[in-house]
Amino acid sequence: MELVIDRVSKQYKNKIAVDRIDLTLKKGIYGLLGANGAGKTTLMRMLCGILTPTSGTITYNGIDVSEEEYRAILGYLPQDFGYYPDFSGRDFLLYMAALKGLSKESAKKRVNELLELVSLTDVAKKKIKTYSGGMKQRLGIAQALLNNPQILILDEPTAGLDPKERVRFRNLIADIGKDNIVILSTHIVSDIDRIADRILMMNNGKLVFDGTREEISGDLEEFYLSEFGEGEVD
Amino acid sequence: MATLFFYELKKIVNRKILWICMLCGALLLAFSVAGPLVGDYVVNGERLGSNYEEFQKDAAYQKRLDGRAIDEILFMEMQKAYEKVPLNEKKYSLTEEYQTYARPYSAIFNYVRQTTGLSATGVTNLEASTEALKEMRLELRELRWEEYYLSEVEKEYWRAAEEEIENPVVFRYAEGYSALLSLAYTVGILSIFMIAICMAGVFPEEHLRKTDQQILSSKYGRKDVYWAKLCAGTLVSFGLACVFVLITFVTAFFIYGMEGFDAAFQIIYAGSSCPISVGQAVLIIYGIILCAGTFIGVLVMTLSENLHSSVGTLSIVTGLIVLPMMISVPEEYRVAAQLWSYLPSDIVAVWSCFSPRMVVLLGNVLQGWQVVPVLYAGIGVVAAIVTERVFVKYQVSGR
């Protein structure tokens, strides 16, 4: 199980959003930190195959990110998670399950499990437009987990979750990270602090730190601020 | 794939715009069919009755003539009735003589005028036999074919077709089919416009809602979902066109009746040489409306995915719909005029659908309504294949 990011860059006209990133990720949880515009979302989109790098390659066990086989083992929660307001939570998950290639029977079973896991069983038949922000976010997390992904990419997954839900979410991710690759970016440093096996920091499209929590002495947030001098942790 | 198709269908059906368009279209069409019968029949400020009463009167007269051949006997009967009318008067139809003697034969009078191209007085002064009427009809047809710049092959085809038309033509009450034929253009334009509005957002909505990120990063989020979405949109376009056609049929038959399916097409549209019945003509043109509606659905969906904009797509398609109403290509530019008449908003008119211009292909002579479904299917498939690449390679960036 090896996700290889080989000298990946993304350039938009005069701006380099991601600059020659080299990484090899094995199973575990990777926390991605960086200020606004650091290139985190661009990197995540490239990892999901929905944005083509200007140069470099991304492969998982030799499978290119653009292939269907790769997408079959991928789970993705974008920062700006999209949904269909007139779908019920259950229908949305069943639709996503069909997209991910689950059979009807296994989709039903998995959807029920996930609705239970994210505490949405009671509102599963209600339209998503009636959900609160936190409920929508939990639905987003559920859809990312539908296919038991080997690579789970989460962009700001805890946004909108209350403290209790955040704790549950952290435990869930910690569990998934034991056997899979989980990459998550969050502005809540404490989320990464507690569960990330490795911390990645980006600035101006470059990877400026790649290390374990143990390599950072003291408070992670203070370390982050000291690394960058200023700027919002995002 | 079937599950994806089901959910894509559900997404489209859940859109409010679909139901709004369907309701507006249905109301407009029902009114278009029934509209001519609503209100008063007023002449020179004087109410003579209601439009519905006048229609009933004409319908009764036509039913009295139902089944009679338009031969010299009926022709002379009609002439005798019209001789009593001062046709030189500007509004002769308001005279007592017209209302009493001529009006019962007005359907025959109009048929003869259209088939011979004669004026009102010309018809009354004509000494004609059944054969002479046919001769005059053929002469007029030959003139029209010249105006259309038909080739000798086409003319020969139509001469042979004219021989197949029953002679003398038997008059039938076919007001339901007549209404359907004259409404075909309205139904066609309205259908394609409403379908364009409904389908313009099907693809761009995924980008607007940002659901494209989850879709494109899923196993079947590329080719499979694209075809499922396109097929669902195509089915809805076809369904919407069917609803509009059905509403028109039900309203027209309810008001005007279903009699006359087997009547010769020439009773209603003397300008055609197609040896078909009026019922067959109705089925053909409404079949073309279904084709045009479905084609517009595919065209709008593929165009909107290429432009990533529903507004931009609607602007282009509205132009495509409106342009043939404002601009006509002169007949001397034969190929251009023929292609222009194949545009979805033009082919839905009786005069384009049953135009004498034909396509000669590998020894086969095909009419417009036979060519258009194949042409639309071909363009639709090409557009769909080209757009698949655009959809699959879409880059999520800049948000």
XYZ file of C-alpha atoms in Angstrom, chain A:
234
model
C 0.000 0.000 0.000
C 1.916 2.990 -1.290
C 0.696 6.296 -2.651
C 3.532 7.893 -4.561
C 3.445 11.599 -5.349
C 6.329 12.120 -7.732
C 7.461 15.724 -8.371
C 3.910 16.944 -8.766
C 3.345 20.572 -9.790
C 0.323 22.588 -10.801
C 0.683 25.898 -12.533
C -2.040 28.405 -13.429
C -0.782 31.015 -15.891
C 1.647 32.972 -13.698
C 0.933 31.231 -10.413
C 2.410 27.985 -9.179
C -0.245 26.477 -6.913
C 1.689 23.296 -6.128
C 5.433 23.197 -6.600
C 7.279 19.917 -7.136
C 5.908 17.876 -4.279
C 7.524 14.525 -3.617
C 5.860 12.220 -1.129
C 5.406 8.552 -0.488
C 2.431 7.794 1.722
C 1.841 4.450 3.396
C -1.027 3.474 5.641
C -1.615 5.967 8.416
C -3.094 9.394 9.014
C -1.555 12.439 7.368
C -2.476 15.878 8.639
C -2.085 18.666 6.099
C -1.661 22.220 7.337
C -1.185 25.445 5.472
C -2.452 29.004 5.160
C -5.116 30.078 2.667
C -3.768 29.678 -0.842
C -0.955 27.377 0.279
C -2.065 24.781 -2.291
C -3.647 22.178 -0.006
C -6.951 21.920 -1.878
C -5.171 21.862 -5.248
C -2.969 19.018 -4.030
C -5.992 17.124 -2.701
C -7.849 17.547 -5.983
C -4.866 16.182 -7.849
C -4.761 13.238 -5.443
C -8.418 12.592 -6.290
C -7.806 12.732 -10.025
C -10.191 15.624 -10.612
C -7.364 18.018 -11.438
C -4.505 17.040 -13.713
C -0.999 18.034 -12.572
C 0.999 20.256 -14.917
C 3.888 17.881 -14.302
C 4.650 14.844 -12.203
C 2.677 11.694 -11.468
C 0.539 10.271 -8.708
C 0.224 6.499 -8.451
C -1.124 4.030 -5.957
C 0.534 0.627 -6.071
C 1.484 1.500 -9.646
C -2.061 2.514 -10.647
C -2.341 6.000 -12.074
C -4.698 8.414 -10.369
C -6.673 8.861 -13.604
C -7.729 5.226 -13.741
C -11.071 3.779 -12.697
C -9.268 1.203 -10.562
C -7.780 4.013 -8.493
C -11.094 5.803 -8.073
C -12.619 2.520 -6.880
C -10.497 2.585 -3.717
C -10.793 6.334 -3.134
C -12.990 8.215 -0.661
C -13.165 12.011 -0.907
C -14.844 14.695 1.100
C -14.290 18.068 -0.564
C -14.165 21.268 1.451
C -17.224 22.604 -0.356
C -19.209 19.387 -0.275
C -21.991 19.351 -2.897
C -25.370 17.719 -2.440
C -28.866 17.605 -3.942
C -31.271 19.542 -1.697
C -34.325 17.577 -2.808
C -32.768 14.173 -2.198
C -33.227 12.486 1.153
C -30.045 11.617 3.034
C -30.598 7.935 2.285
C -31.186 8.514 -1.426
C -28.085 10.663 -1.659
C -25.974 7.926 -0.111
C -27.565 5.264 -2.315
C -26.776 7.380 -5.363
C -23.182 7.852 -4.246
C -22.974 4.102 -3.570
C -24.094 3.430 -7.151
C -21.415 5.831 -8.373
C -18.853 3.956 -6.328
C -19.923 0.656 -7.841
C -21.638 -0.972 -4.858
C -24.300 -3.520 -5.690
C -27.873 -2.698 -4.646
C -27.853 -5.076 -1.707
C -24.464 -4.132 -0.333
C -25.292 -0.444 -0.897
C -28.422 -0.699 1.250
C -26.523 -2.476 3.997
C -23.585 -0.079 3.925
C -25.839 2.999 3.821
C -27.697 1.808 6.918
C -24.396 1.210 8.725
C -23.068 4.638 7.834
C -26.294 6.458 8.685
C -26.049 4.828 12.102
C -22.370 5.704 12.357
C -22.933 9.413 11.633
C -26.165 9.527 13.661
C -28.438 10.369 10.752
C -30.710 7.311 10.857
C -33.635 9.282 12.276
C -33.497 11.877 9.518
C -32.471 9.546 6.703
C -35.776 9.997 4.878
C -35.825 13.776 5.223
C -34.671 16.032 2.413
C -31.093 17.266 2.725
C -32.262 20.872 2.431
C -33.796 20.486 5.907
C -30.462 19.358 7.444
C -28.296 21.611 9.611
C -24.702 22.386 8.590
C -23.362 19.707 10.929
C -25.765 17.096 9.581
C -24.734 17.881 6.014
C -21.089 17.542 6.992
C -21.769 14.149 8.601
C -23.552 13.108 5.420
C -20.451 14.164 3.497
C -18.264 12.047 5.754
C -20.611 9.099 5.294
C -20.464 9.311 1.484
C -16.674 9.358 1.578
C -16.681 6.101 3.544
C -19.199 4.207 1.408
C -16.711 2.037 -0.461
C -14.440 1.322 2.545
C -11.723 3.375 0.835
C -8.062 2.461 0.991
C -7.269 6.116 0.379
C -9.432 8.606 2.247
C -8.997 12.290 1.459
C -10.793 14.743 3.708
C -10.724 18.484 3.154
C -11.857 20.346 6.295
C -13.866 17.380 7.537
C -14.678 18.749 10.990
C -16.131 22.065 9.784
C -19.591 22.462 11.262
C -19.296 19.549 13.677
C -19.950 20.186 17.360
C -17.245 19.193 19.910
C -18.896 15.853 20.689
C -19.165 14.958 17.008
C -15.550 16.000 16.473
C -14.394 13.557 19.112
C -16.434 10.767 17.502
C -15.059 11.690 14.123
C -11.465 11.634 15.372
C -11.964 8.170 16.805
C -13.483 6.993 13.557
C -10.585 8.345 11.493
C -8.048 6.898 13.912
C -9.662 3.526 13.370
C -9.716 3.830 9.566
C -6.100 5.063 9.538
C -4.867 1.789 11.038
C -5.289 -0.052 7.730
C -5.630 2.709 5.168
C -4.155 5.983 3.990
C -6.009 8.982 5.387
C -5.080 12.507 4.356
C -6.914 15.298 6.088
C -6.572 19.013 6.045
C -8.151 21.069 8.768
C -7.807 24.479 10.313
C -8.489 22.937 13.697
C -4.957 22.037 14.657
C -6.113 19.965 17.611
C -7.785 17.486 15.236
C -4.455 16.749 13.591
C -2.536 17.027 16.818
C -4.337 14.125 18.367
C -4.539 11.625 15.551
C -2.080 12.374 12.739
C 0.799 9.953 12.323
C 2.562 12.427 10.093
C 2.164 16.147 9.715
C 2.593 17.871 6.373
C 2.831 21.638 6.116
C 2.468 23.579 2.884
C 3.371 27.151 2.073
C 3.197 28.831 -1.333
C 2.654 25.482 -3.014
C 5.710 23.895 -1.423
C 5.905 21.200 1.184
C 7.806 22.944 3.970
C 7.476 20.342 6.712
C 7.047 16.605 6.667
C 7.490 14.888 9.985
C 5.921 13.075 12.897
C 4.275 14.686 15.893
C 7.222 13.522 17.985
C 9.591 15.586 15.863
C 7.726 18.702 16.904
C 8.508 19.753 20.401
C 5.703 21.462 22.294
C 2.418 22.815 20.978
C 1.626 22.082 17.303
C -0.143 25.388 16.730
C 2.800 27.312 18.130
C 5.133 25.235 15.991
C 3.043 26.051 12.938
C 3.078 29.765 13.681
C 6.795 29.705 14.311
C 7.355 27.911 10.997
C 5.438 30.481 9.020
C 5.940 33.544 11.136
C 2.435 34.767 10.563
C -0.769 33.855 8.811
C -3.932 32.059 9.595
C -3.798 28.358 10.194
C -6.089 27.046 7.495
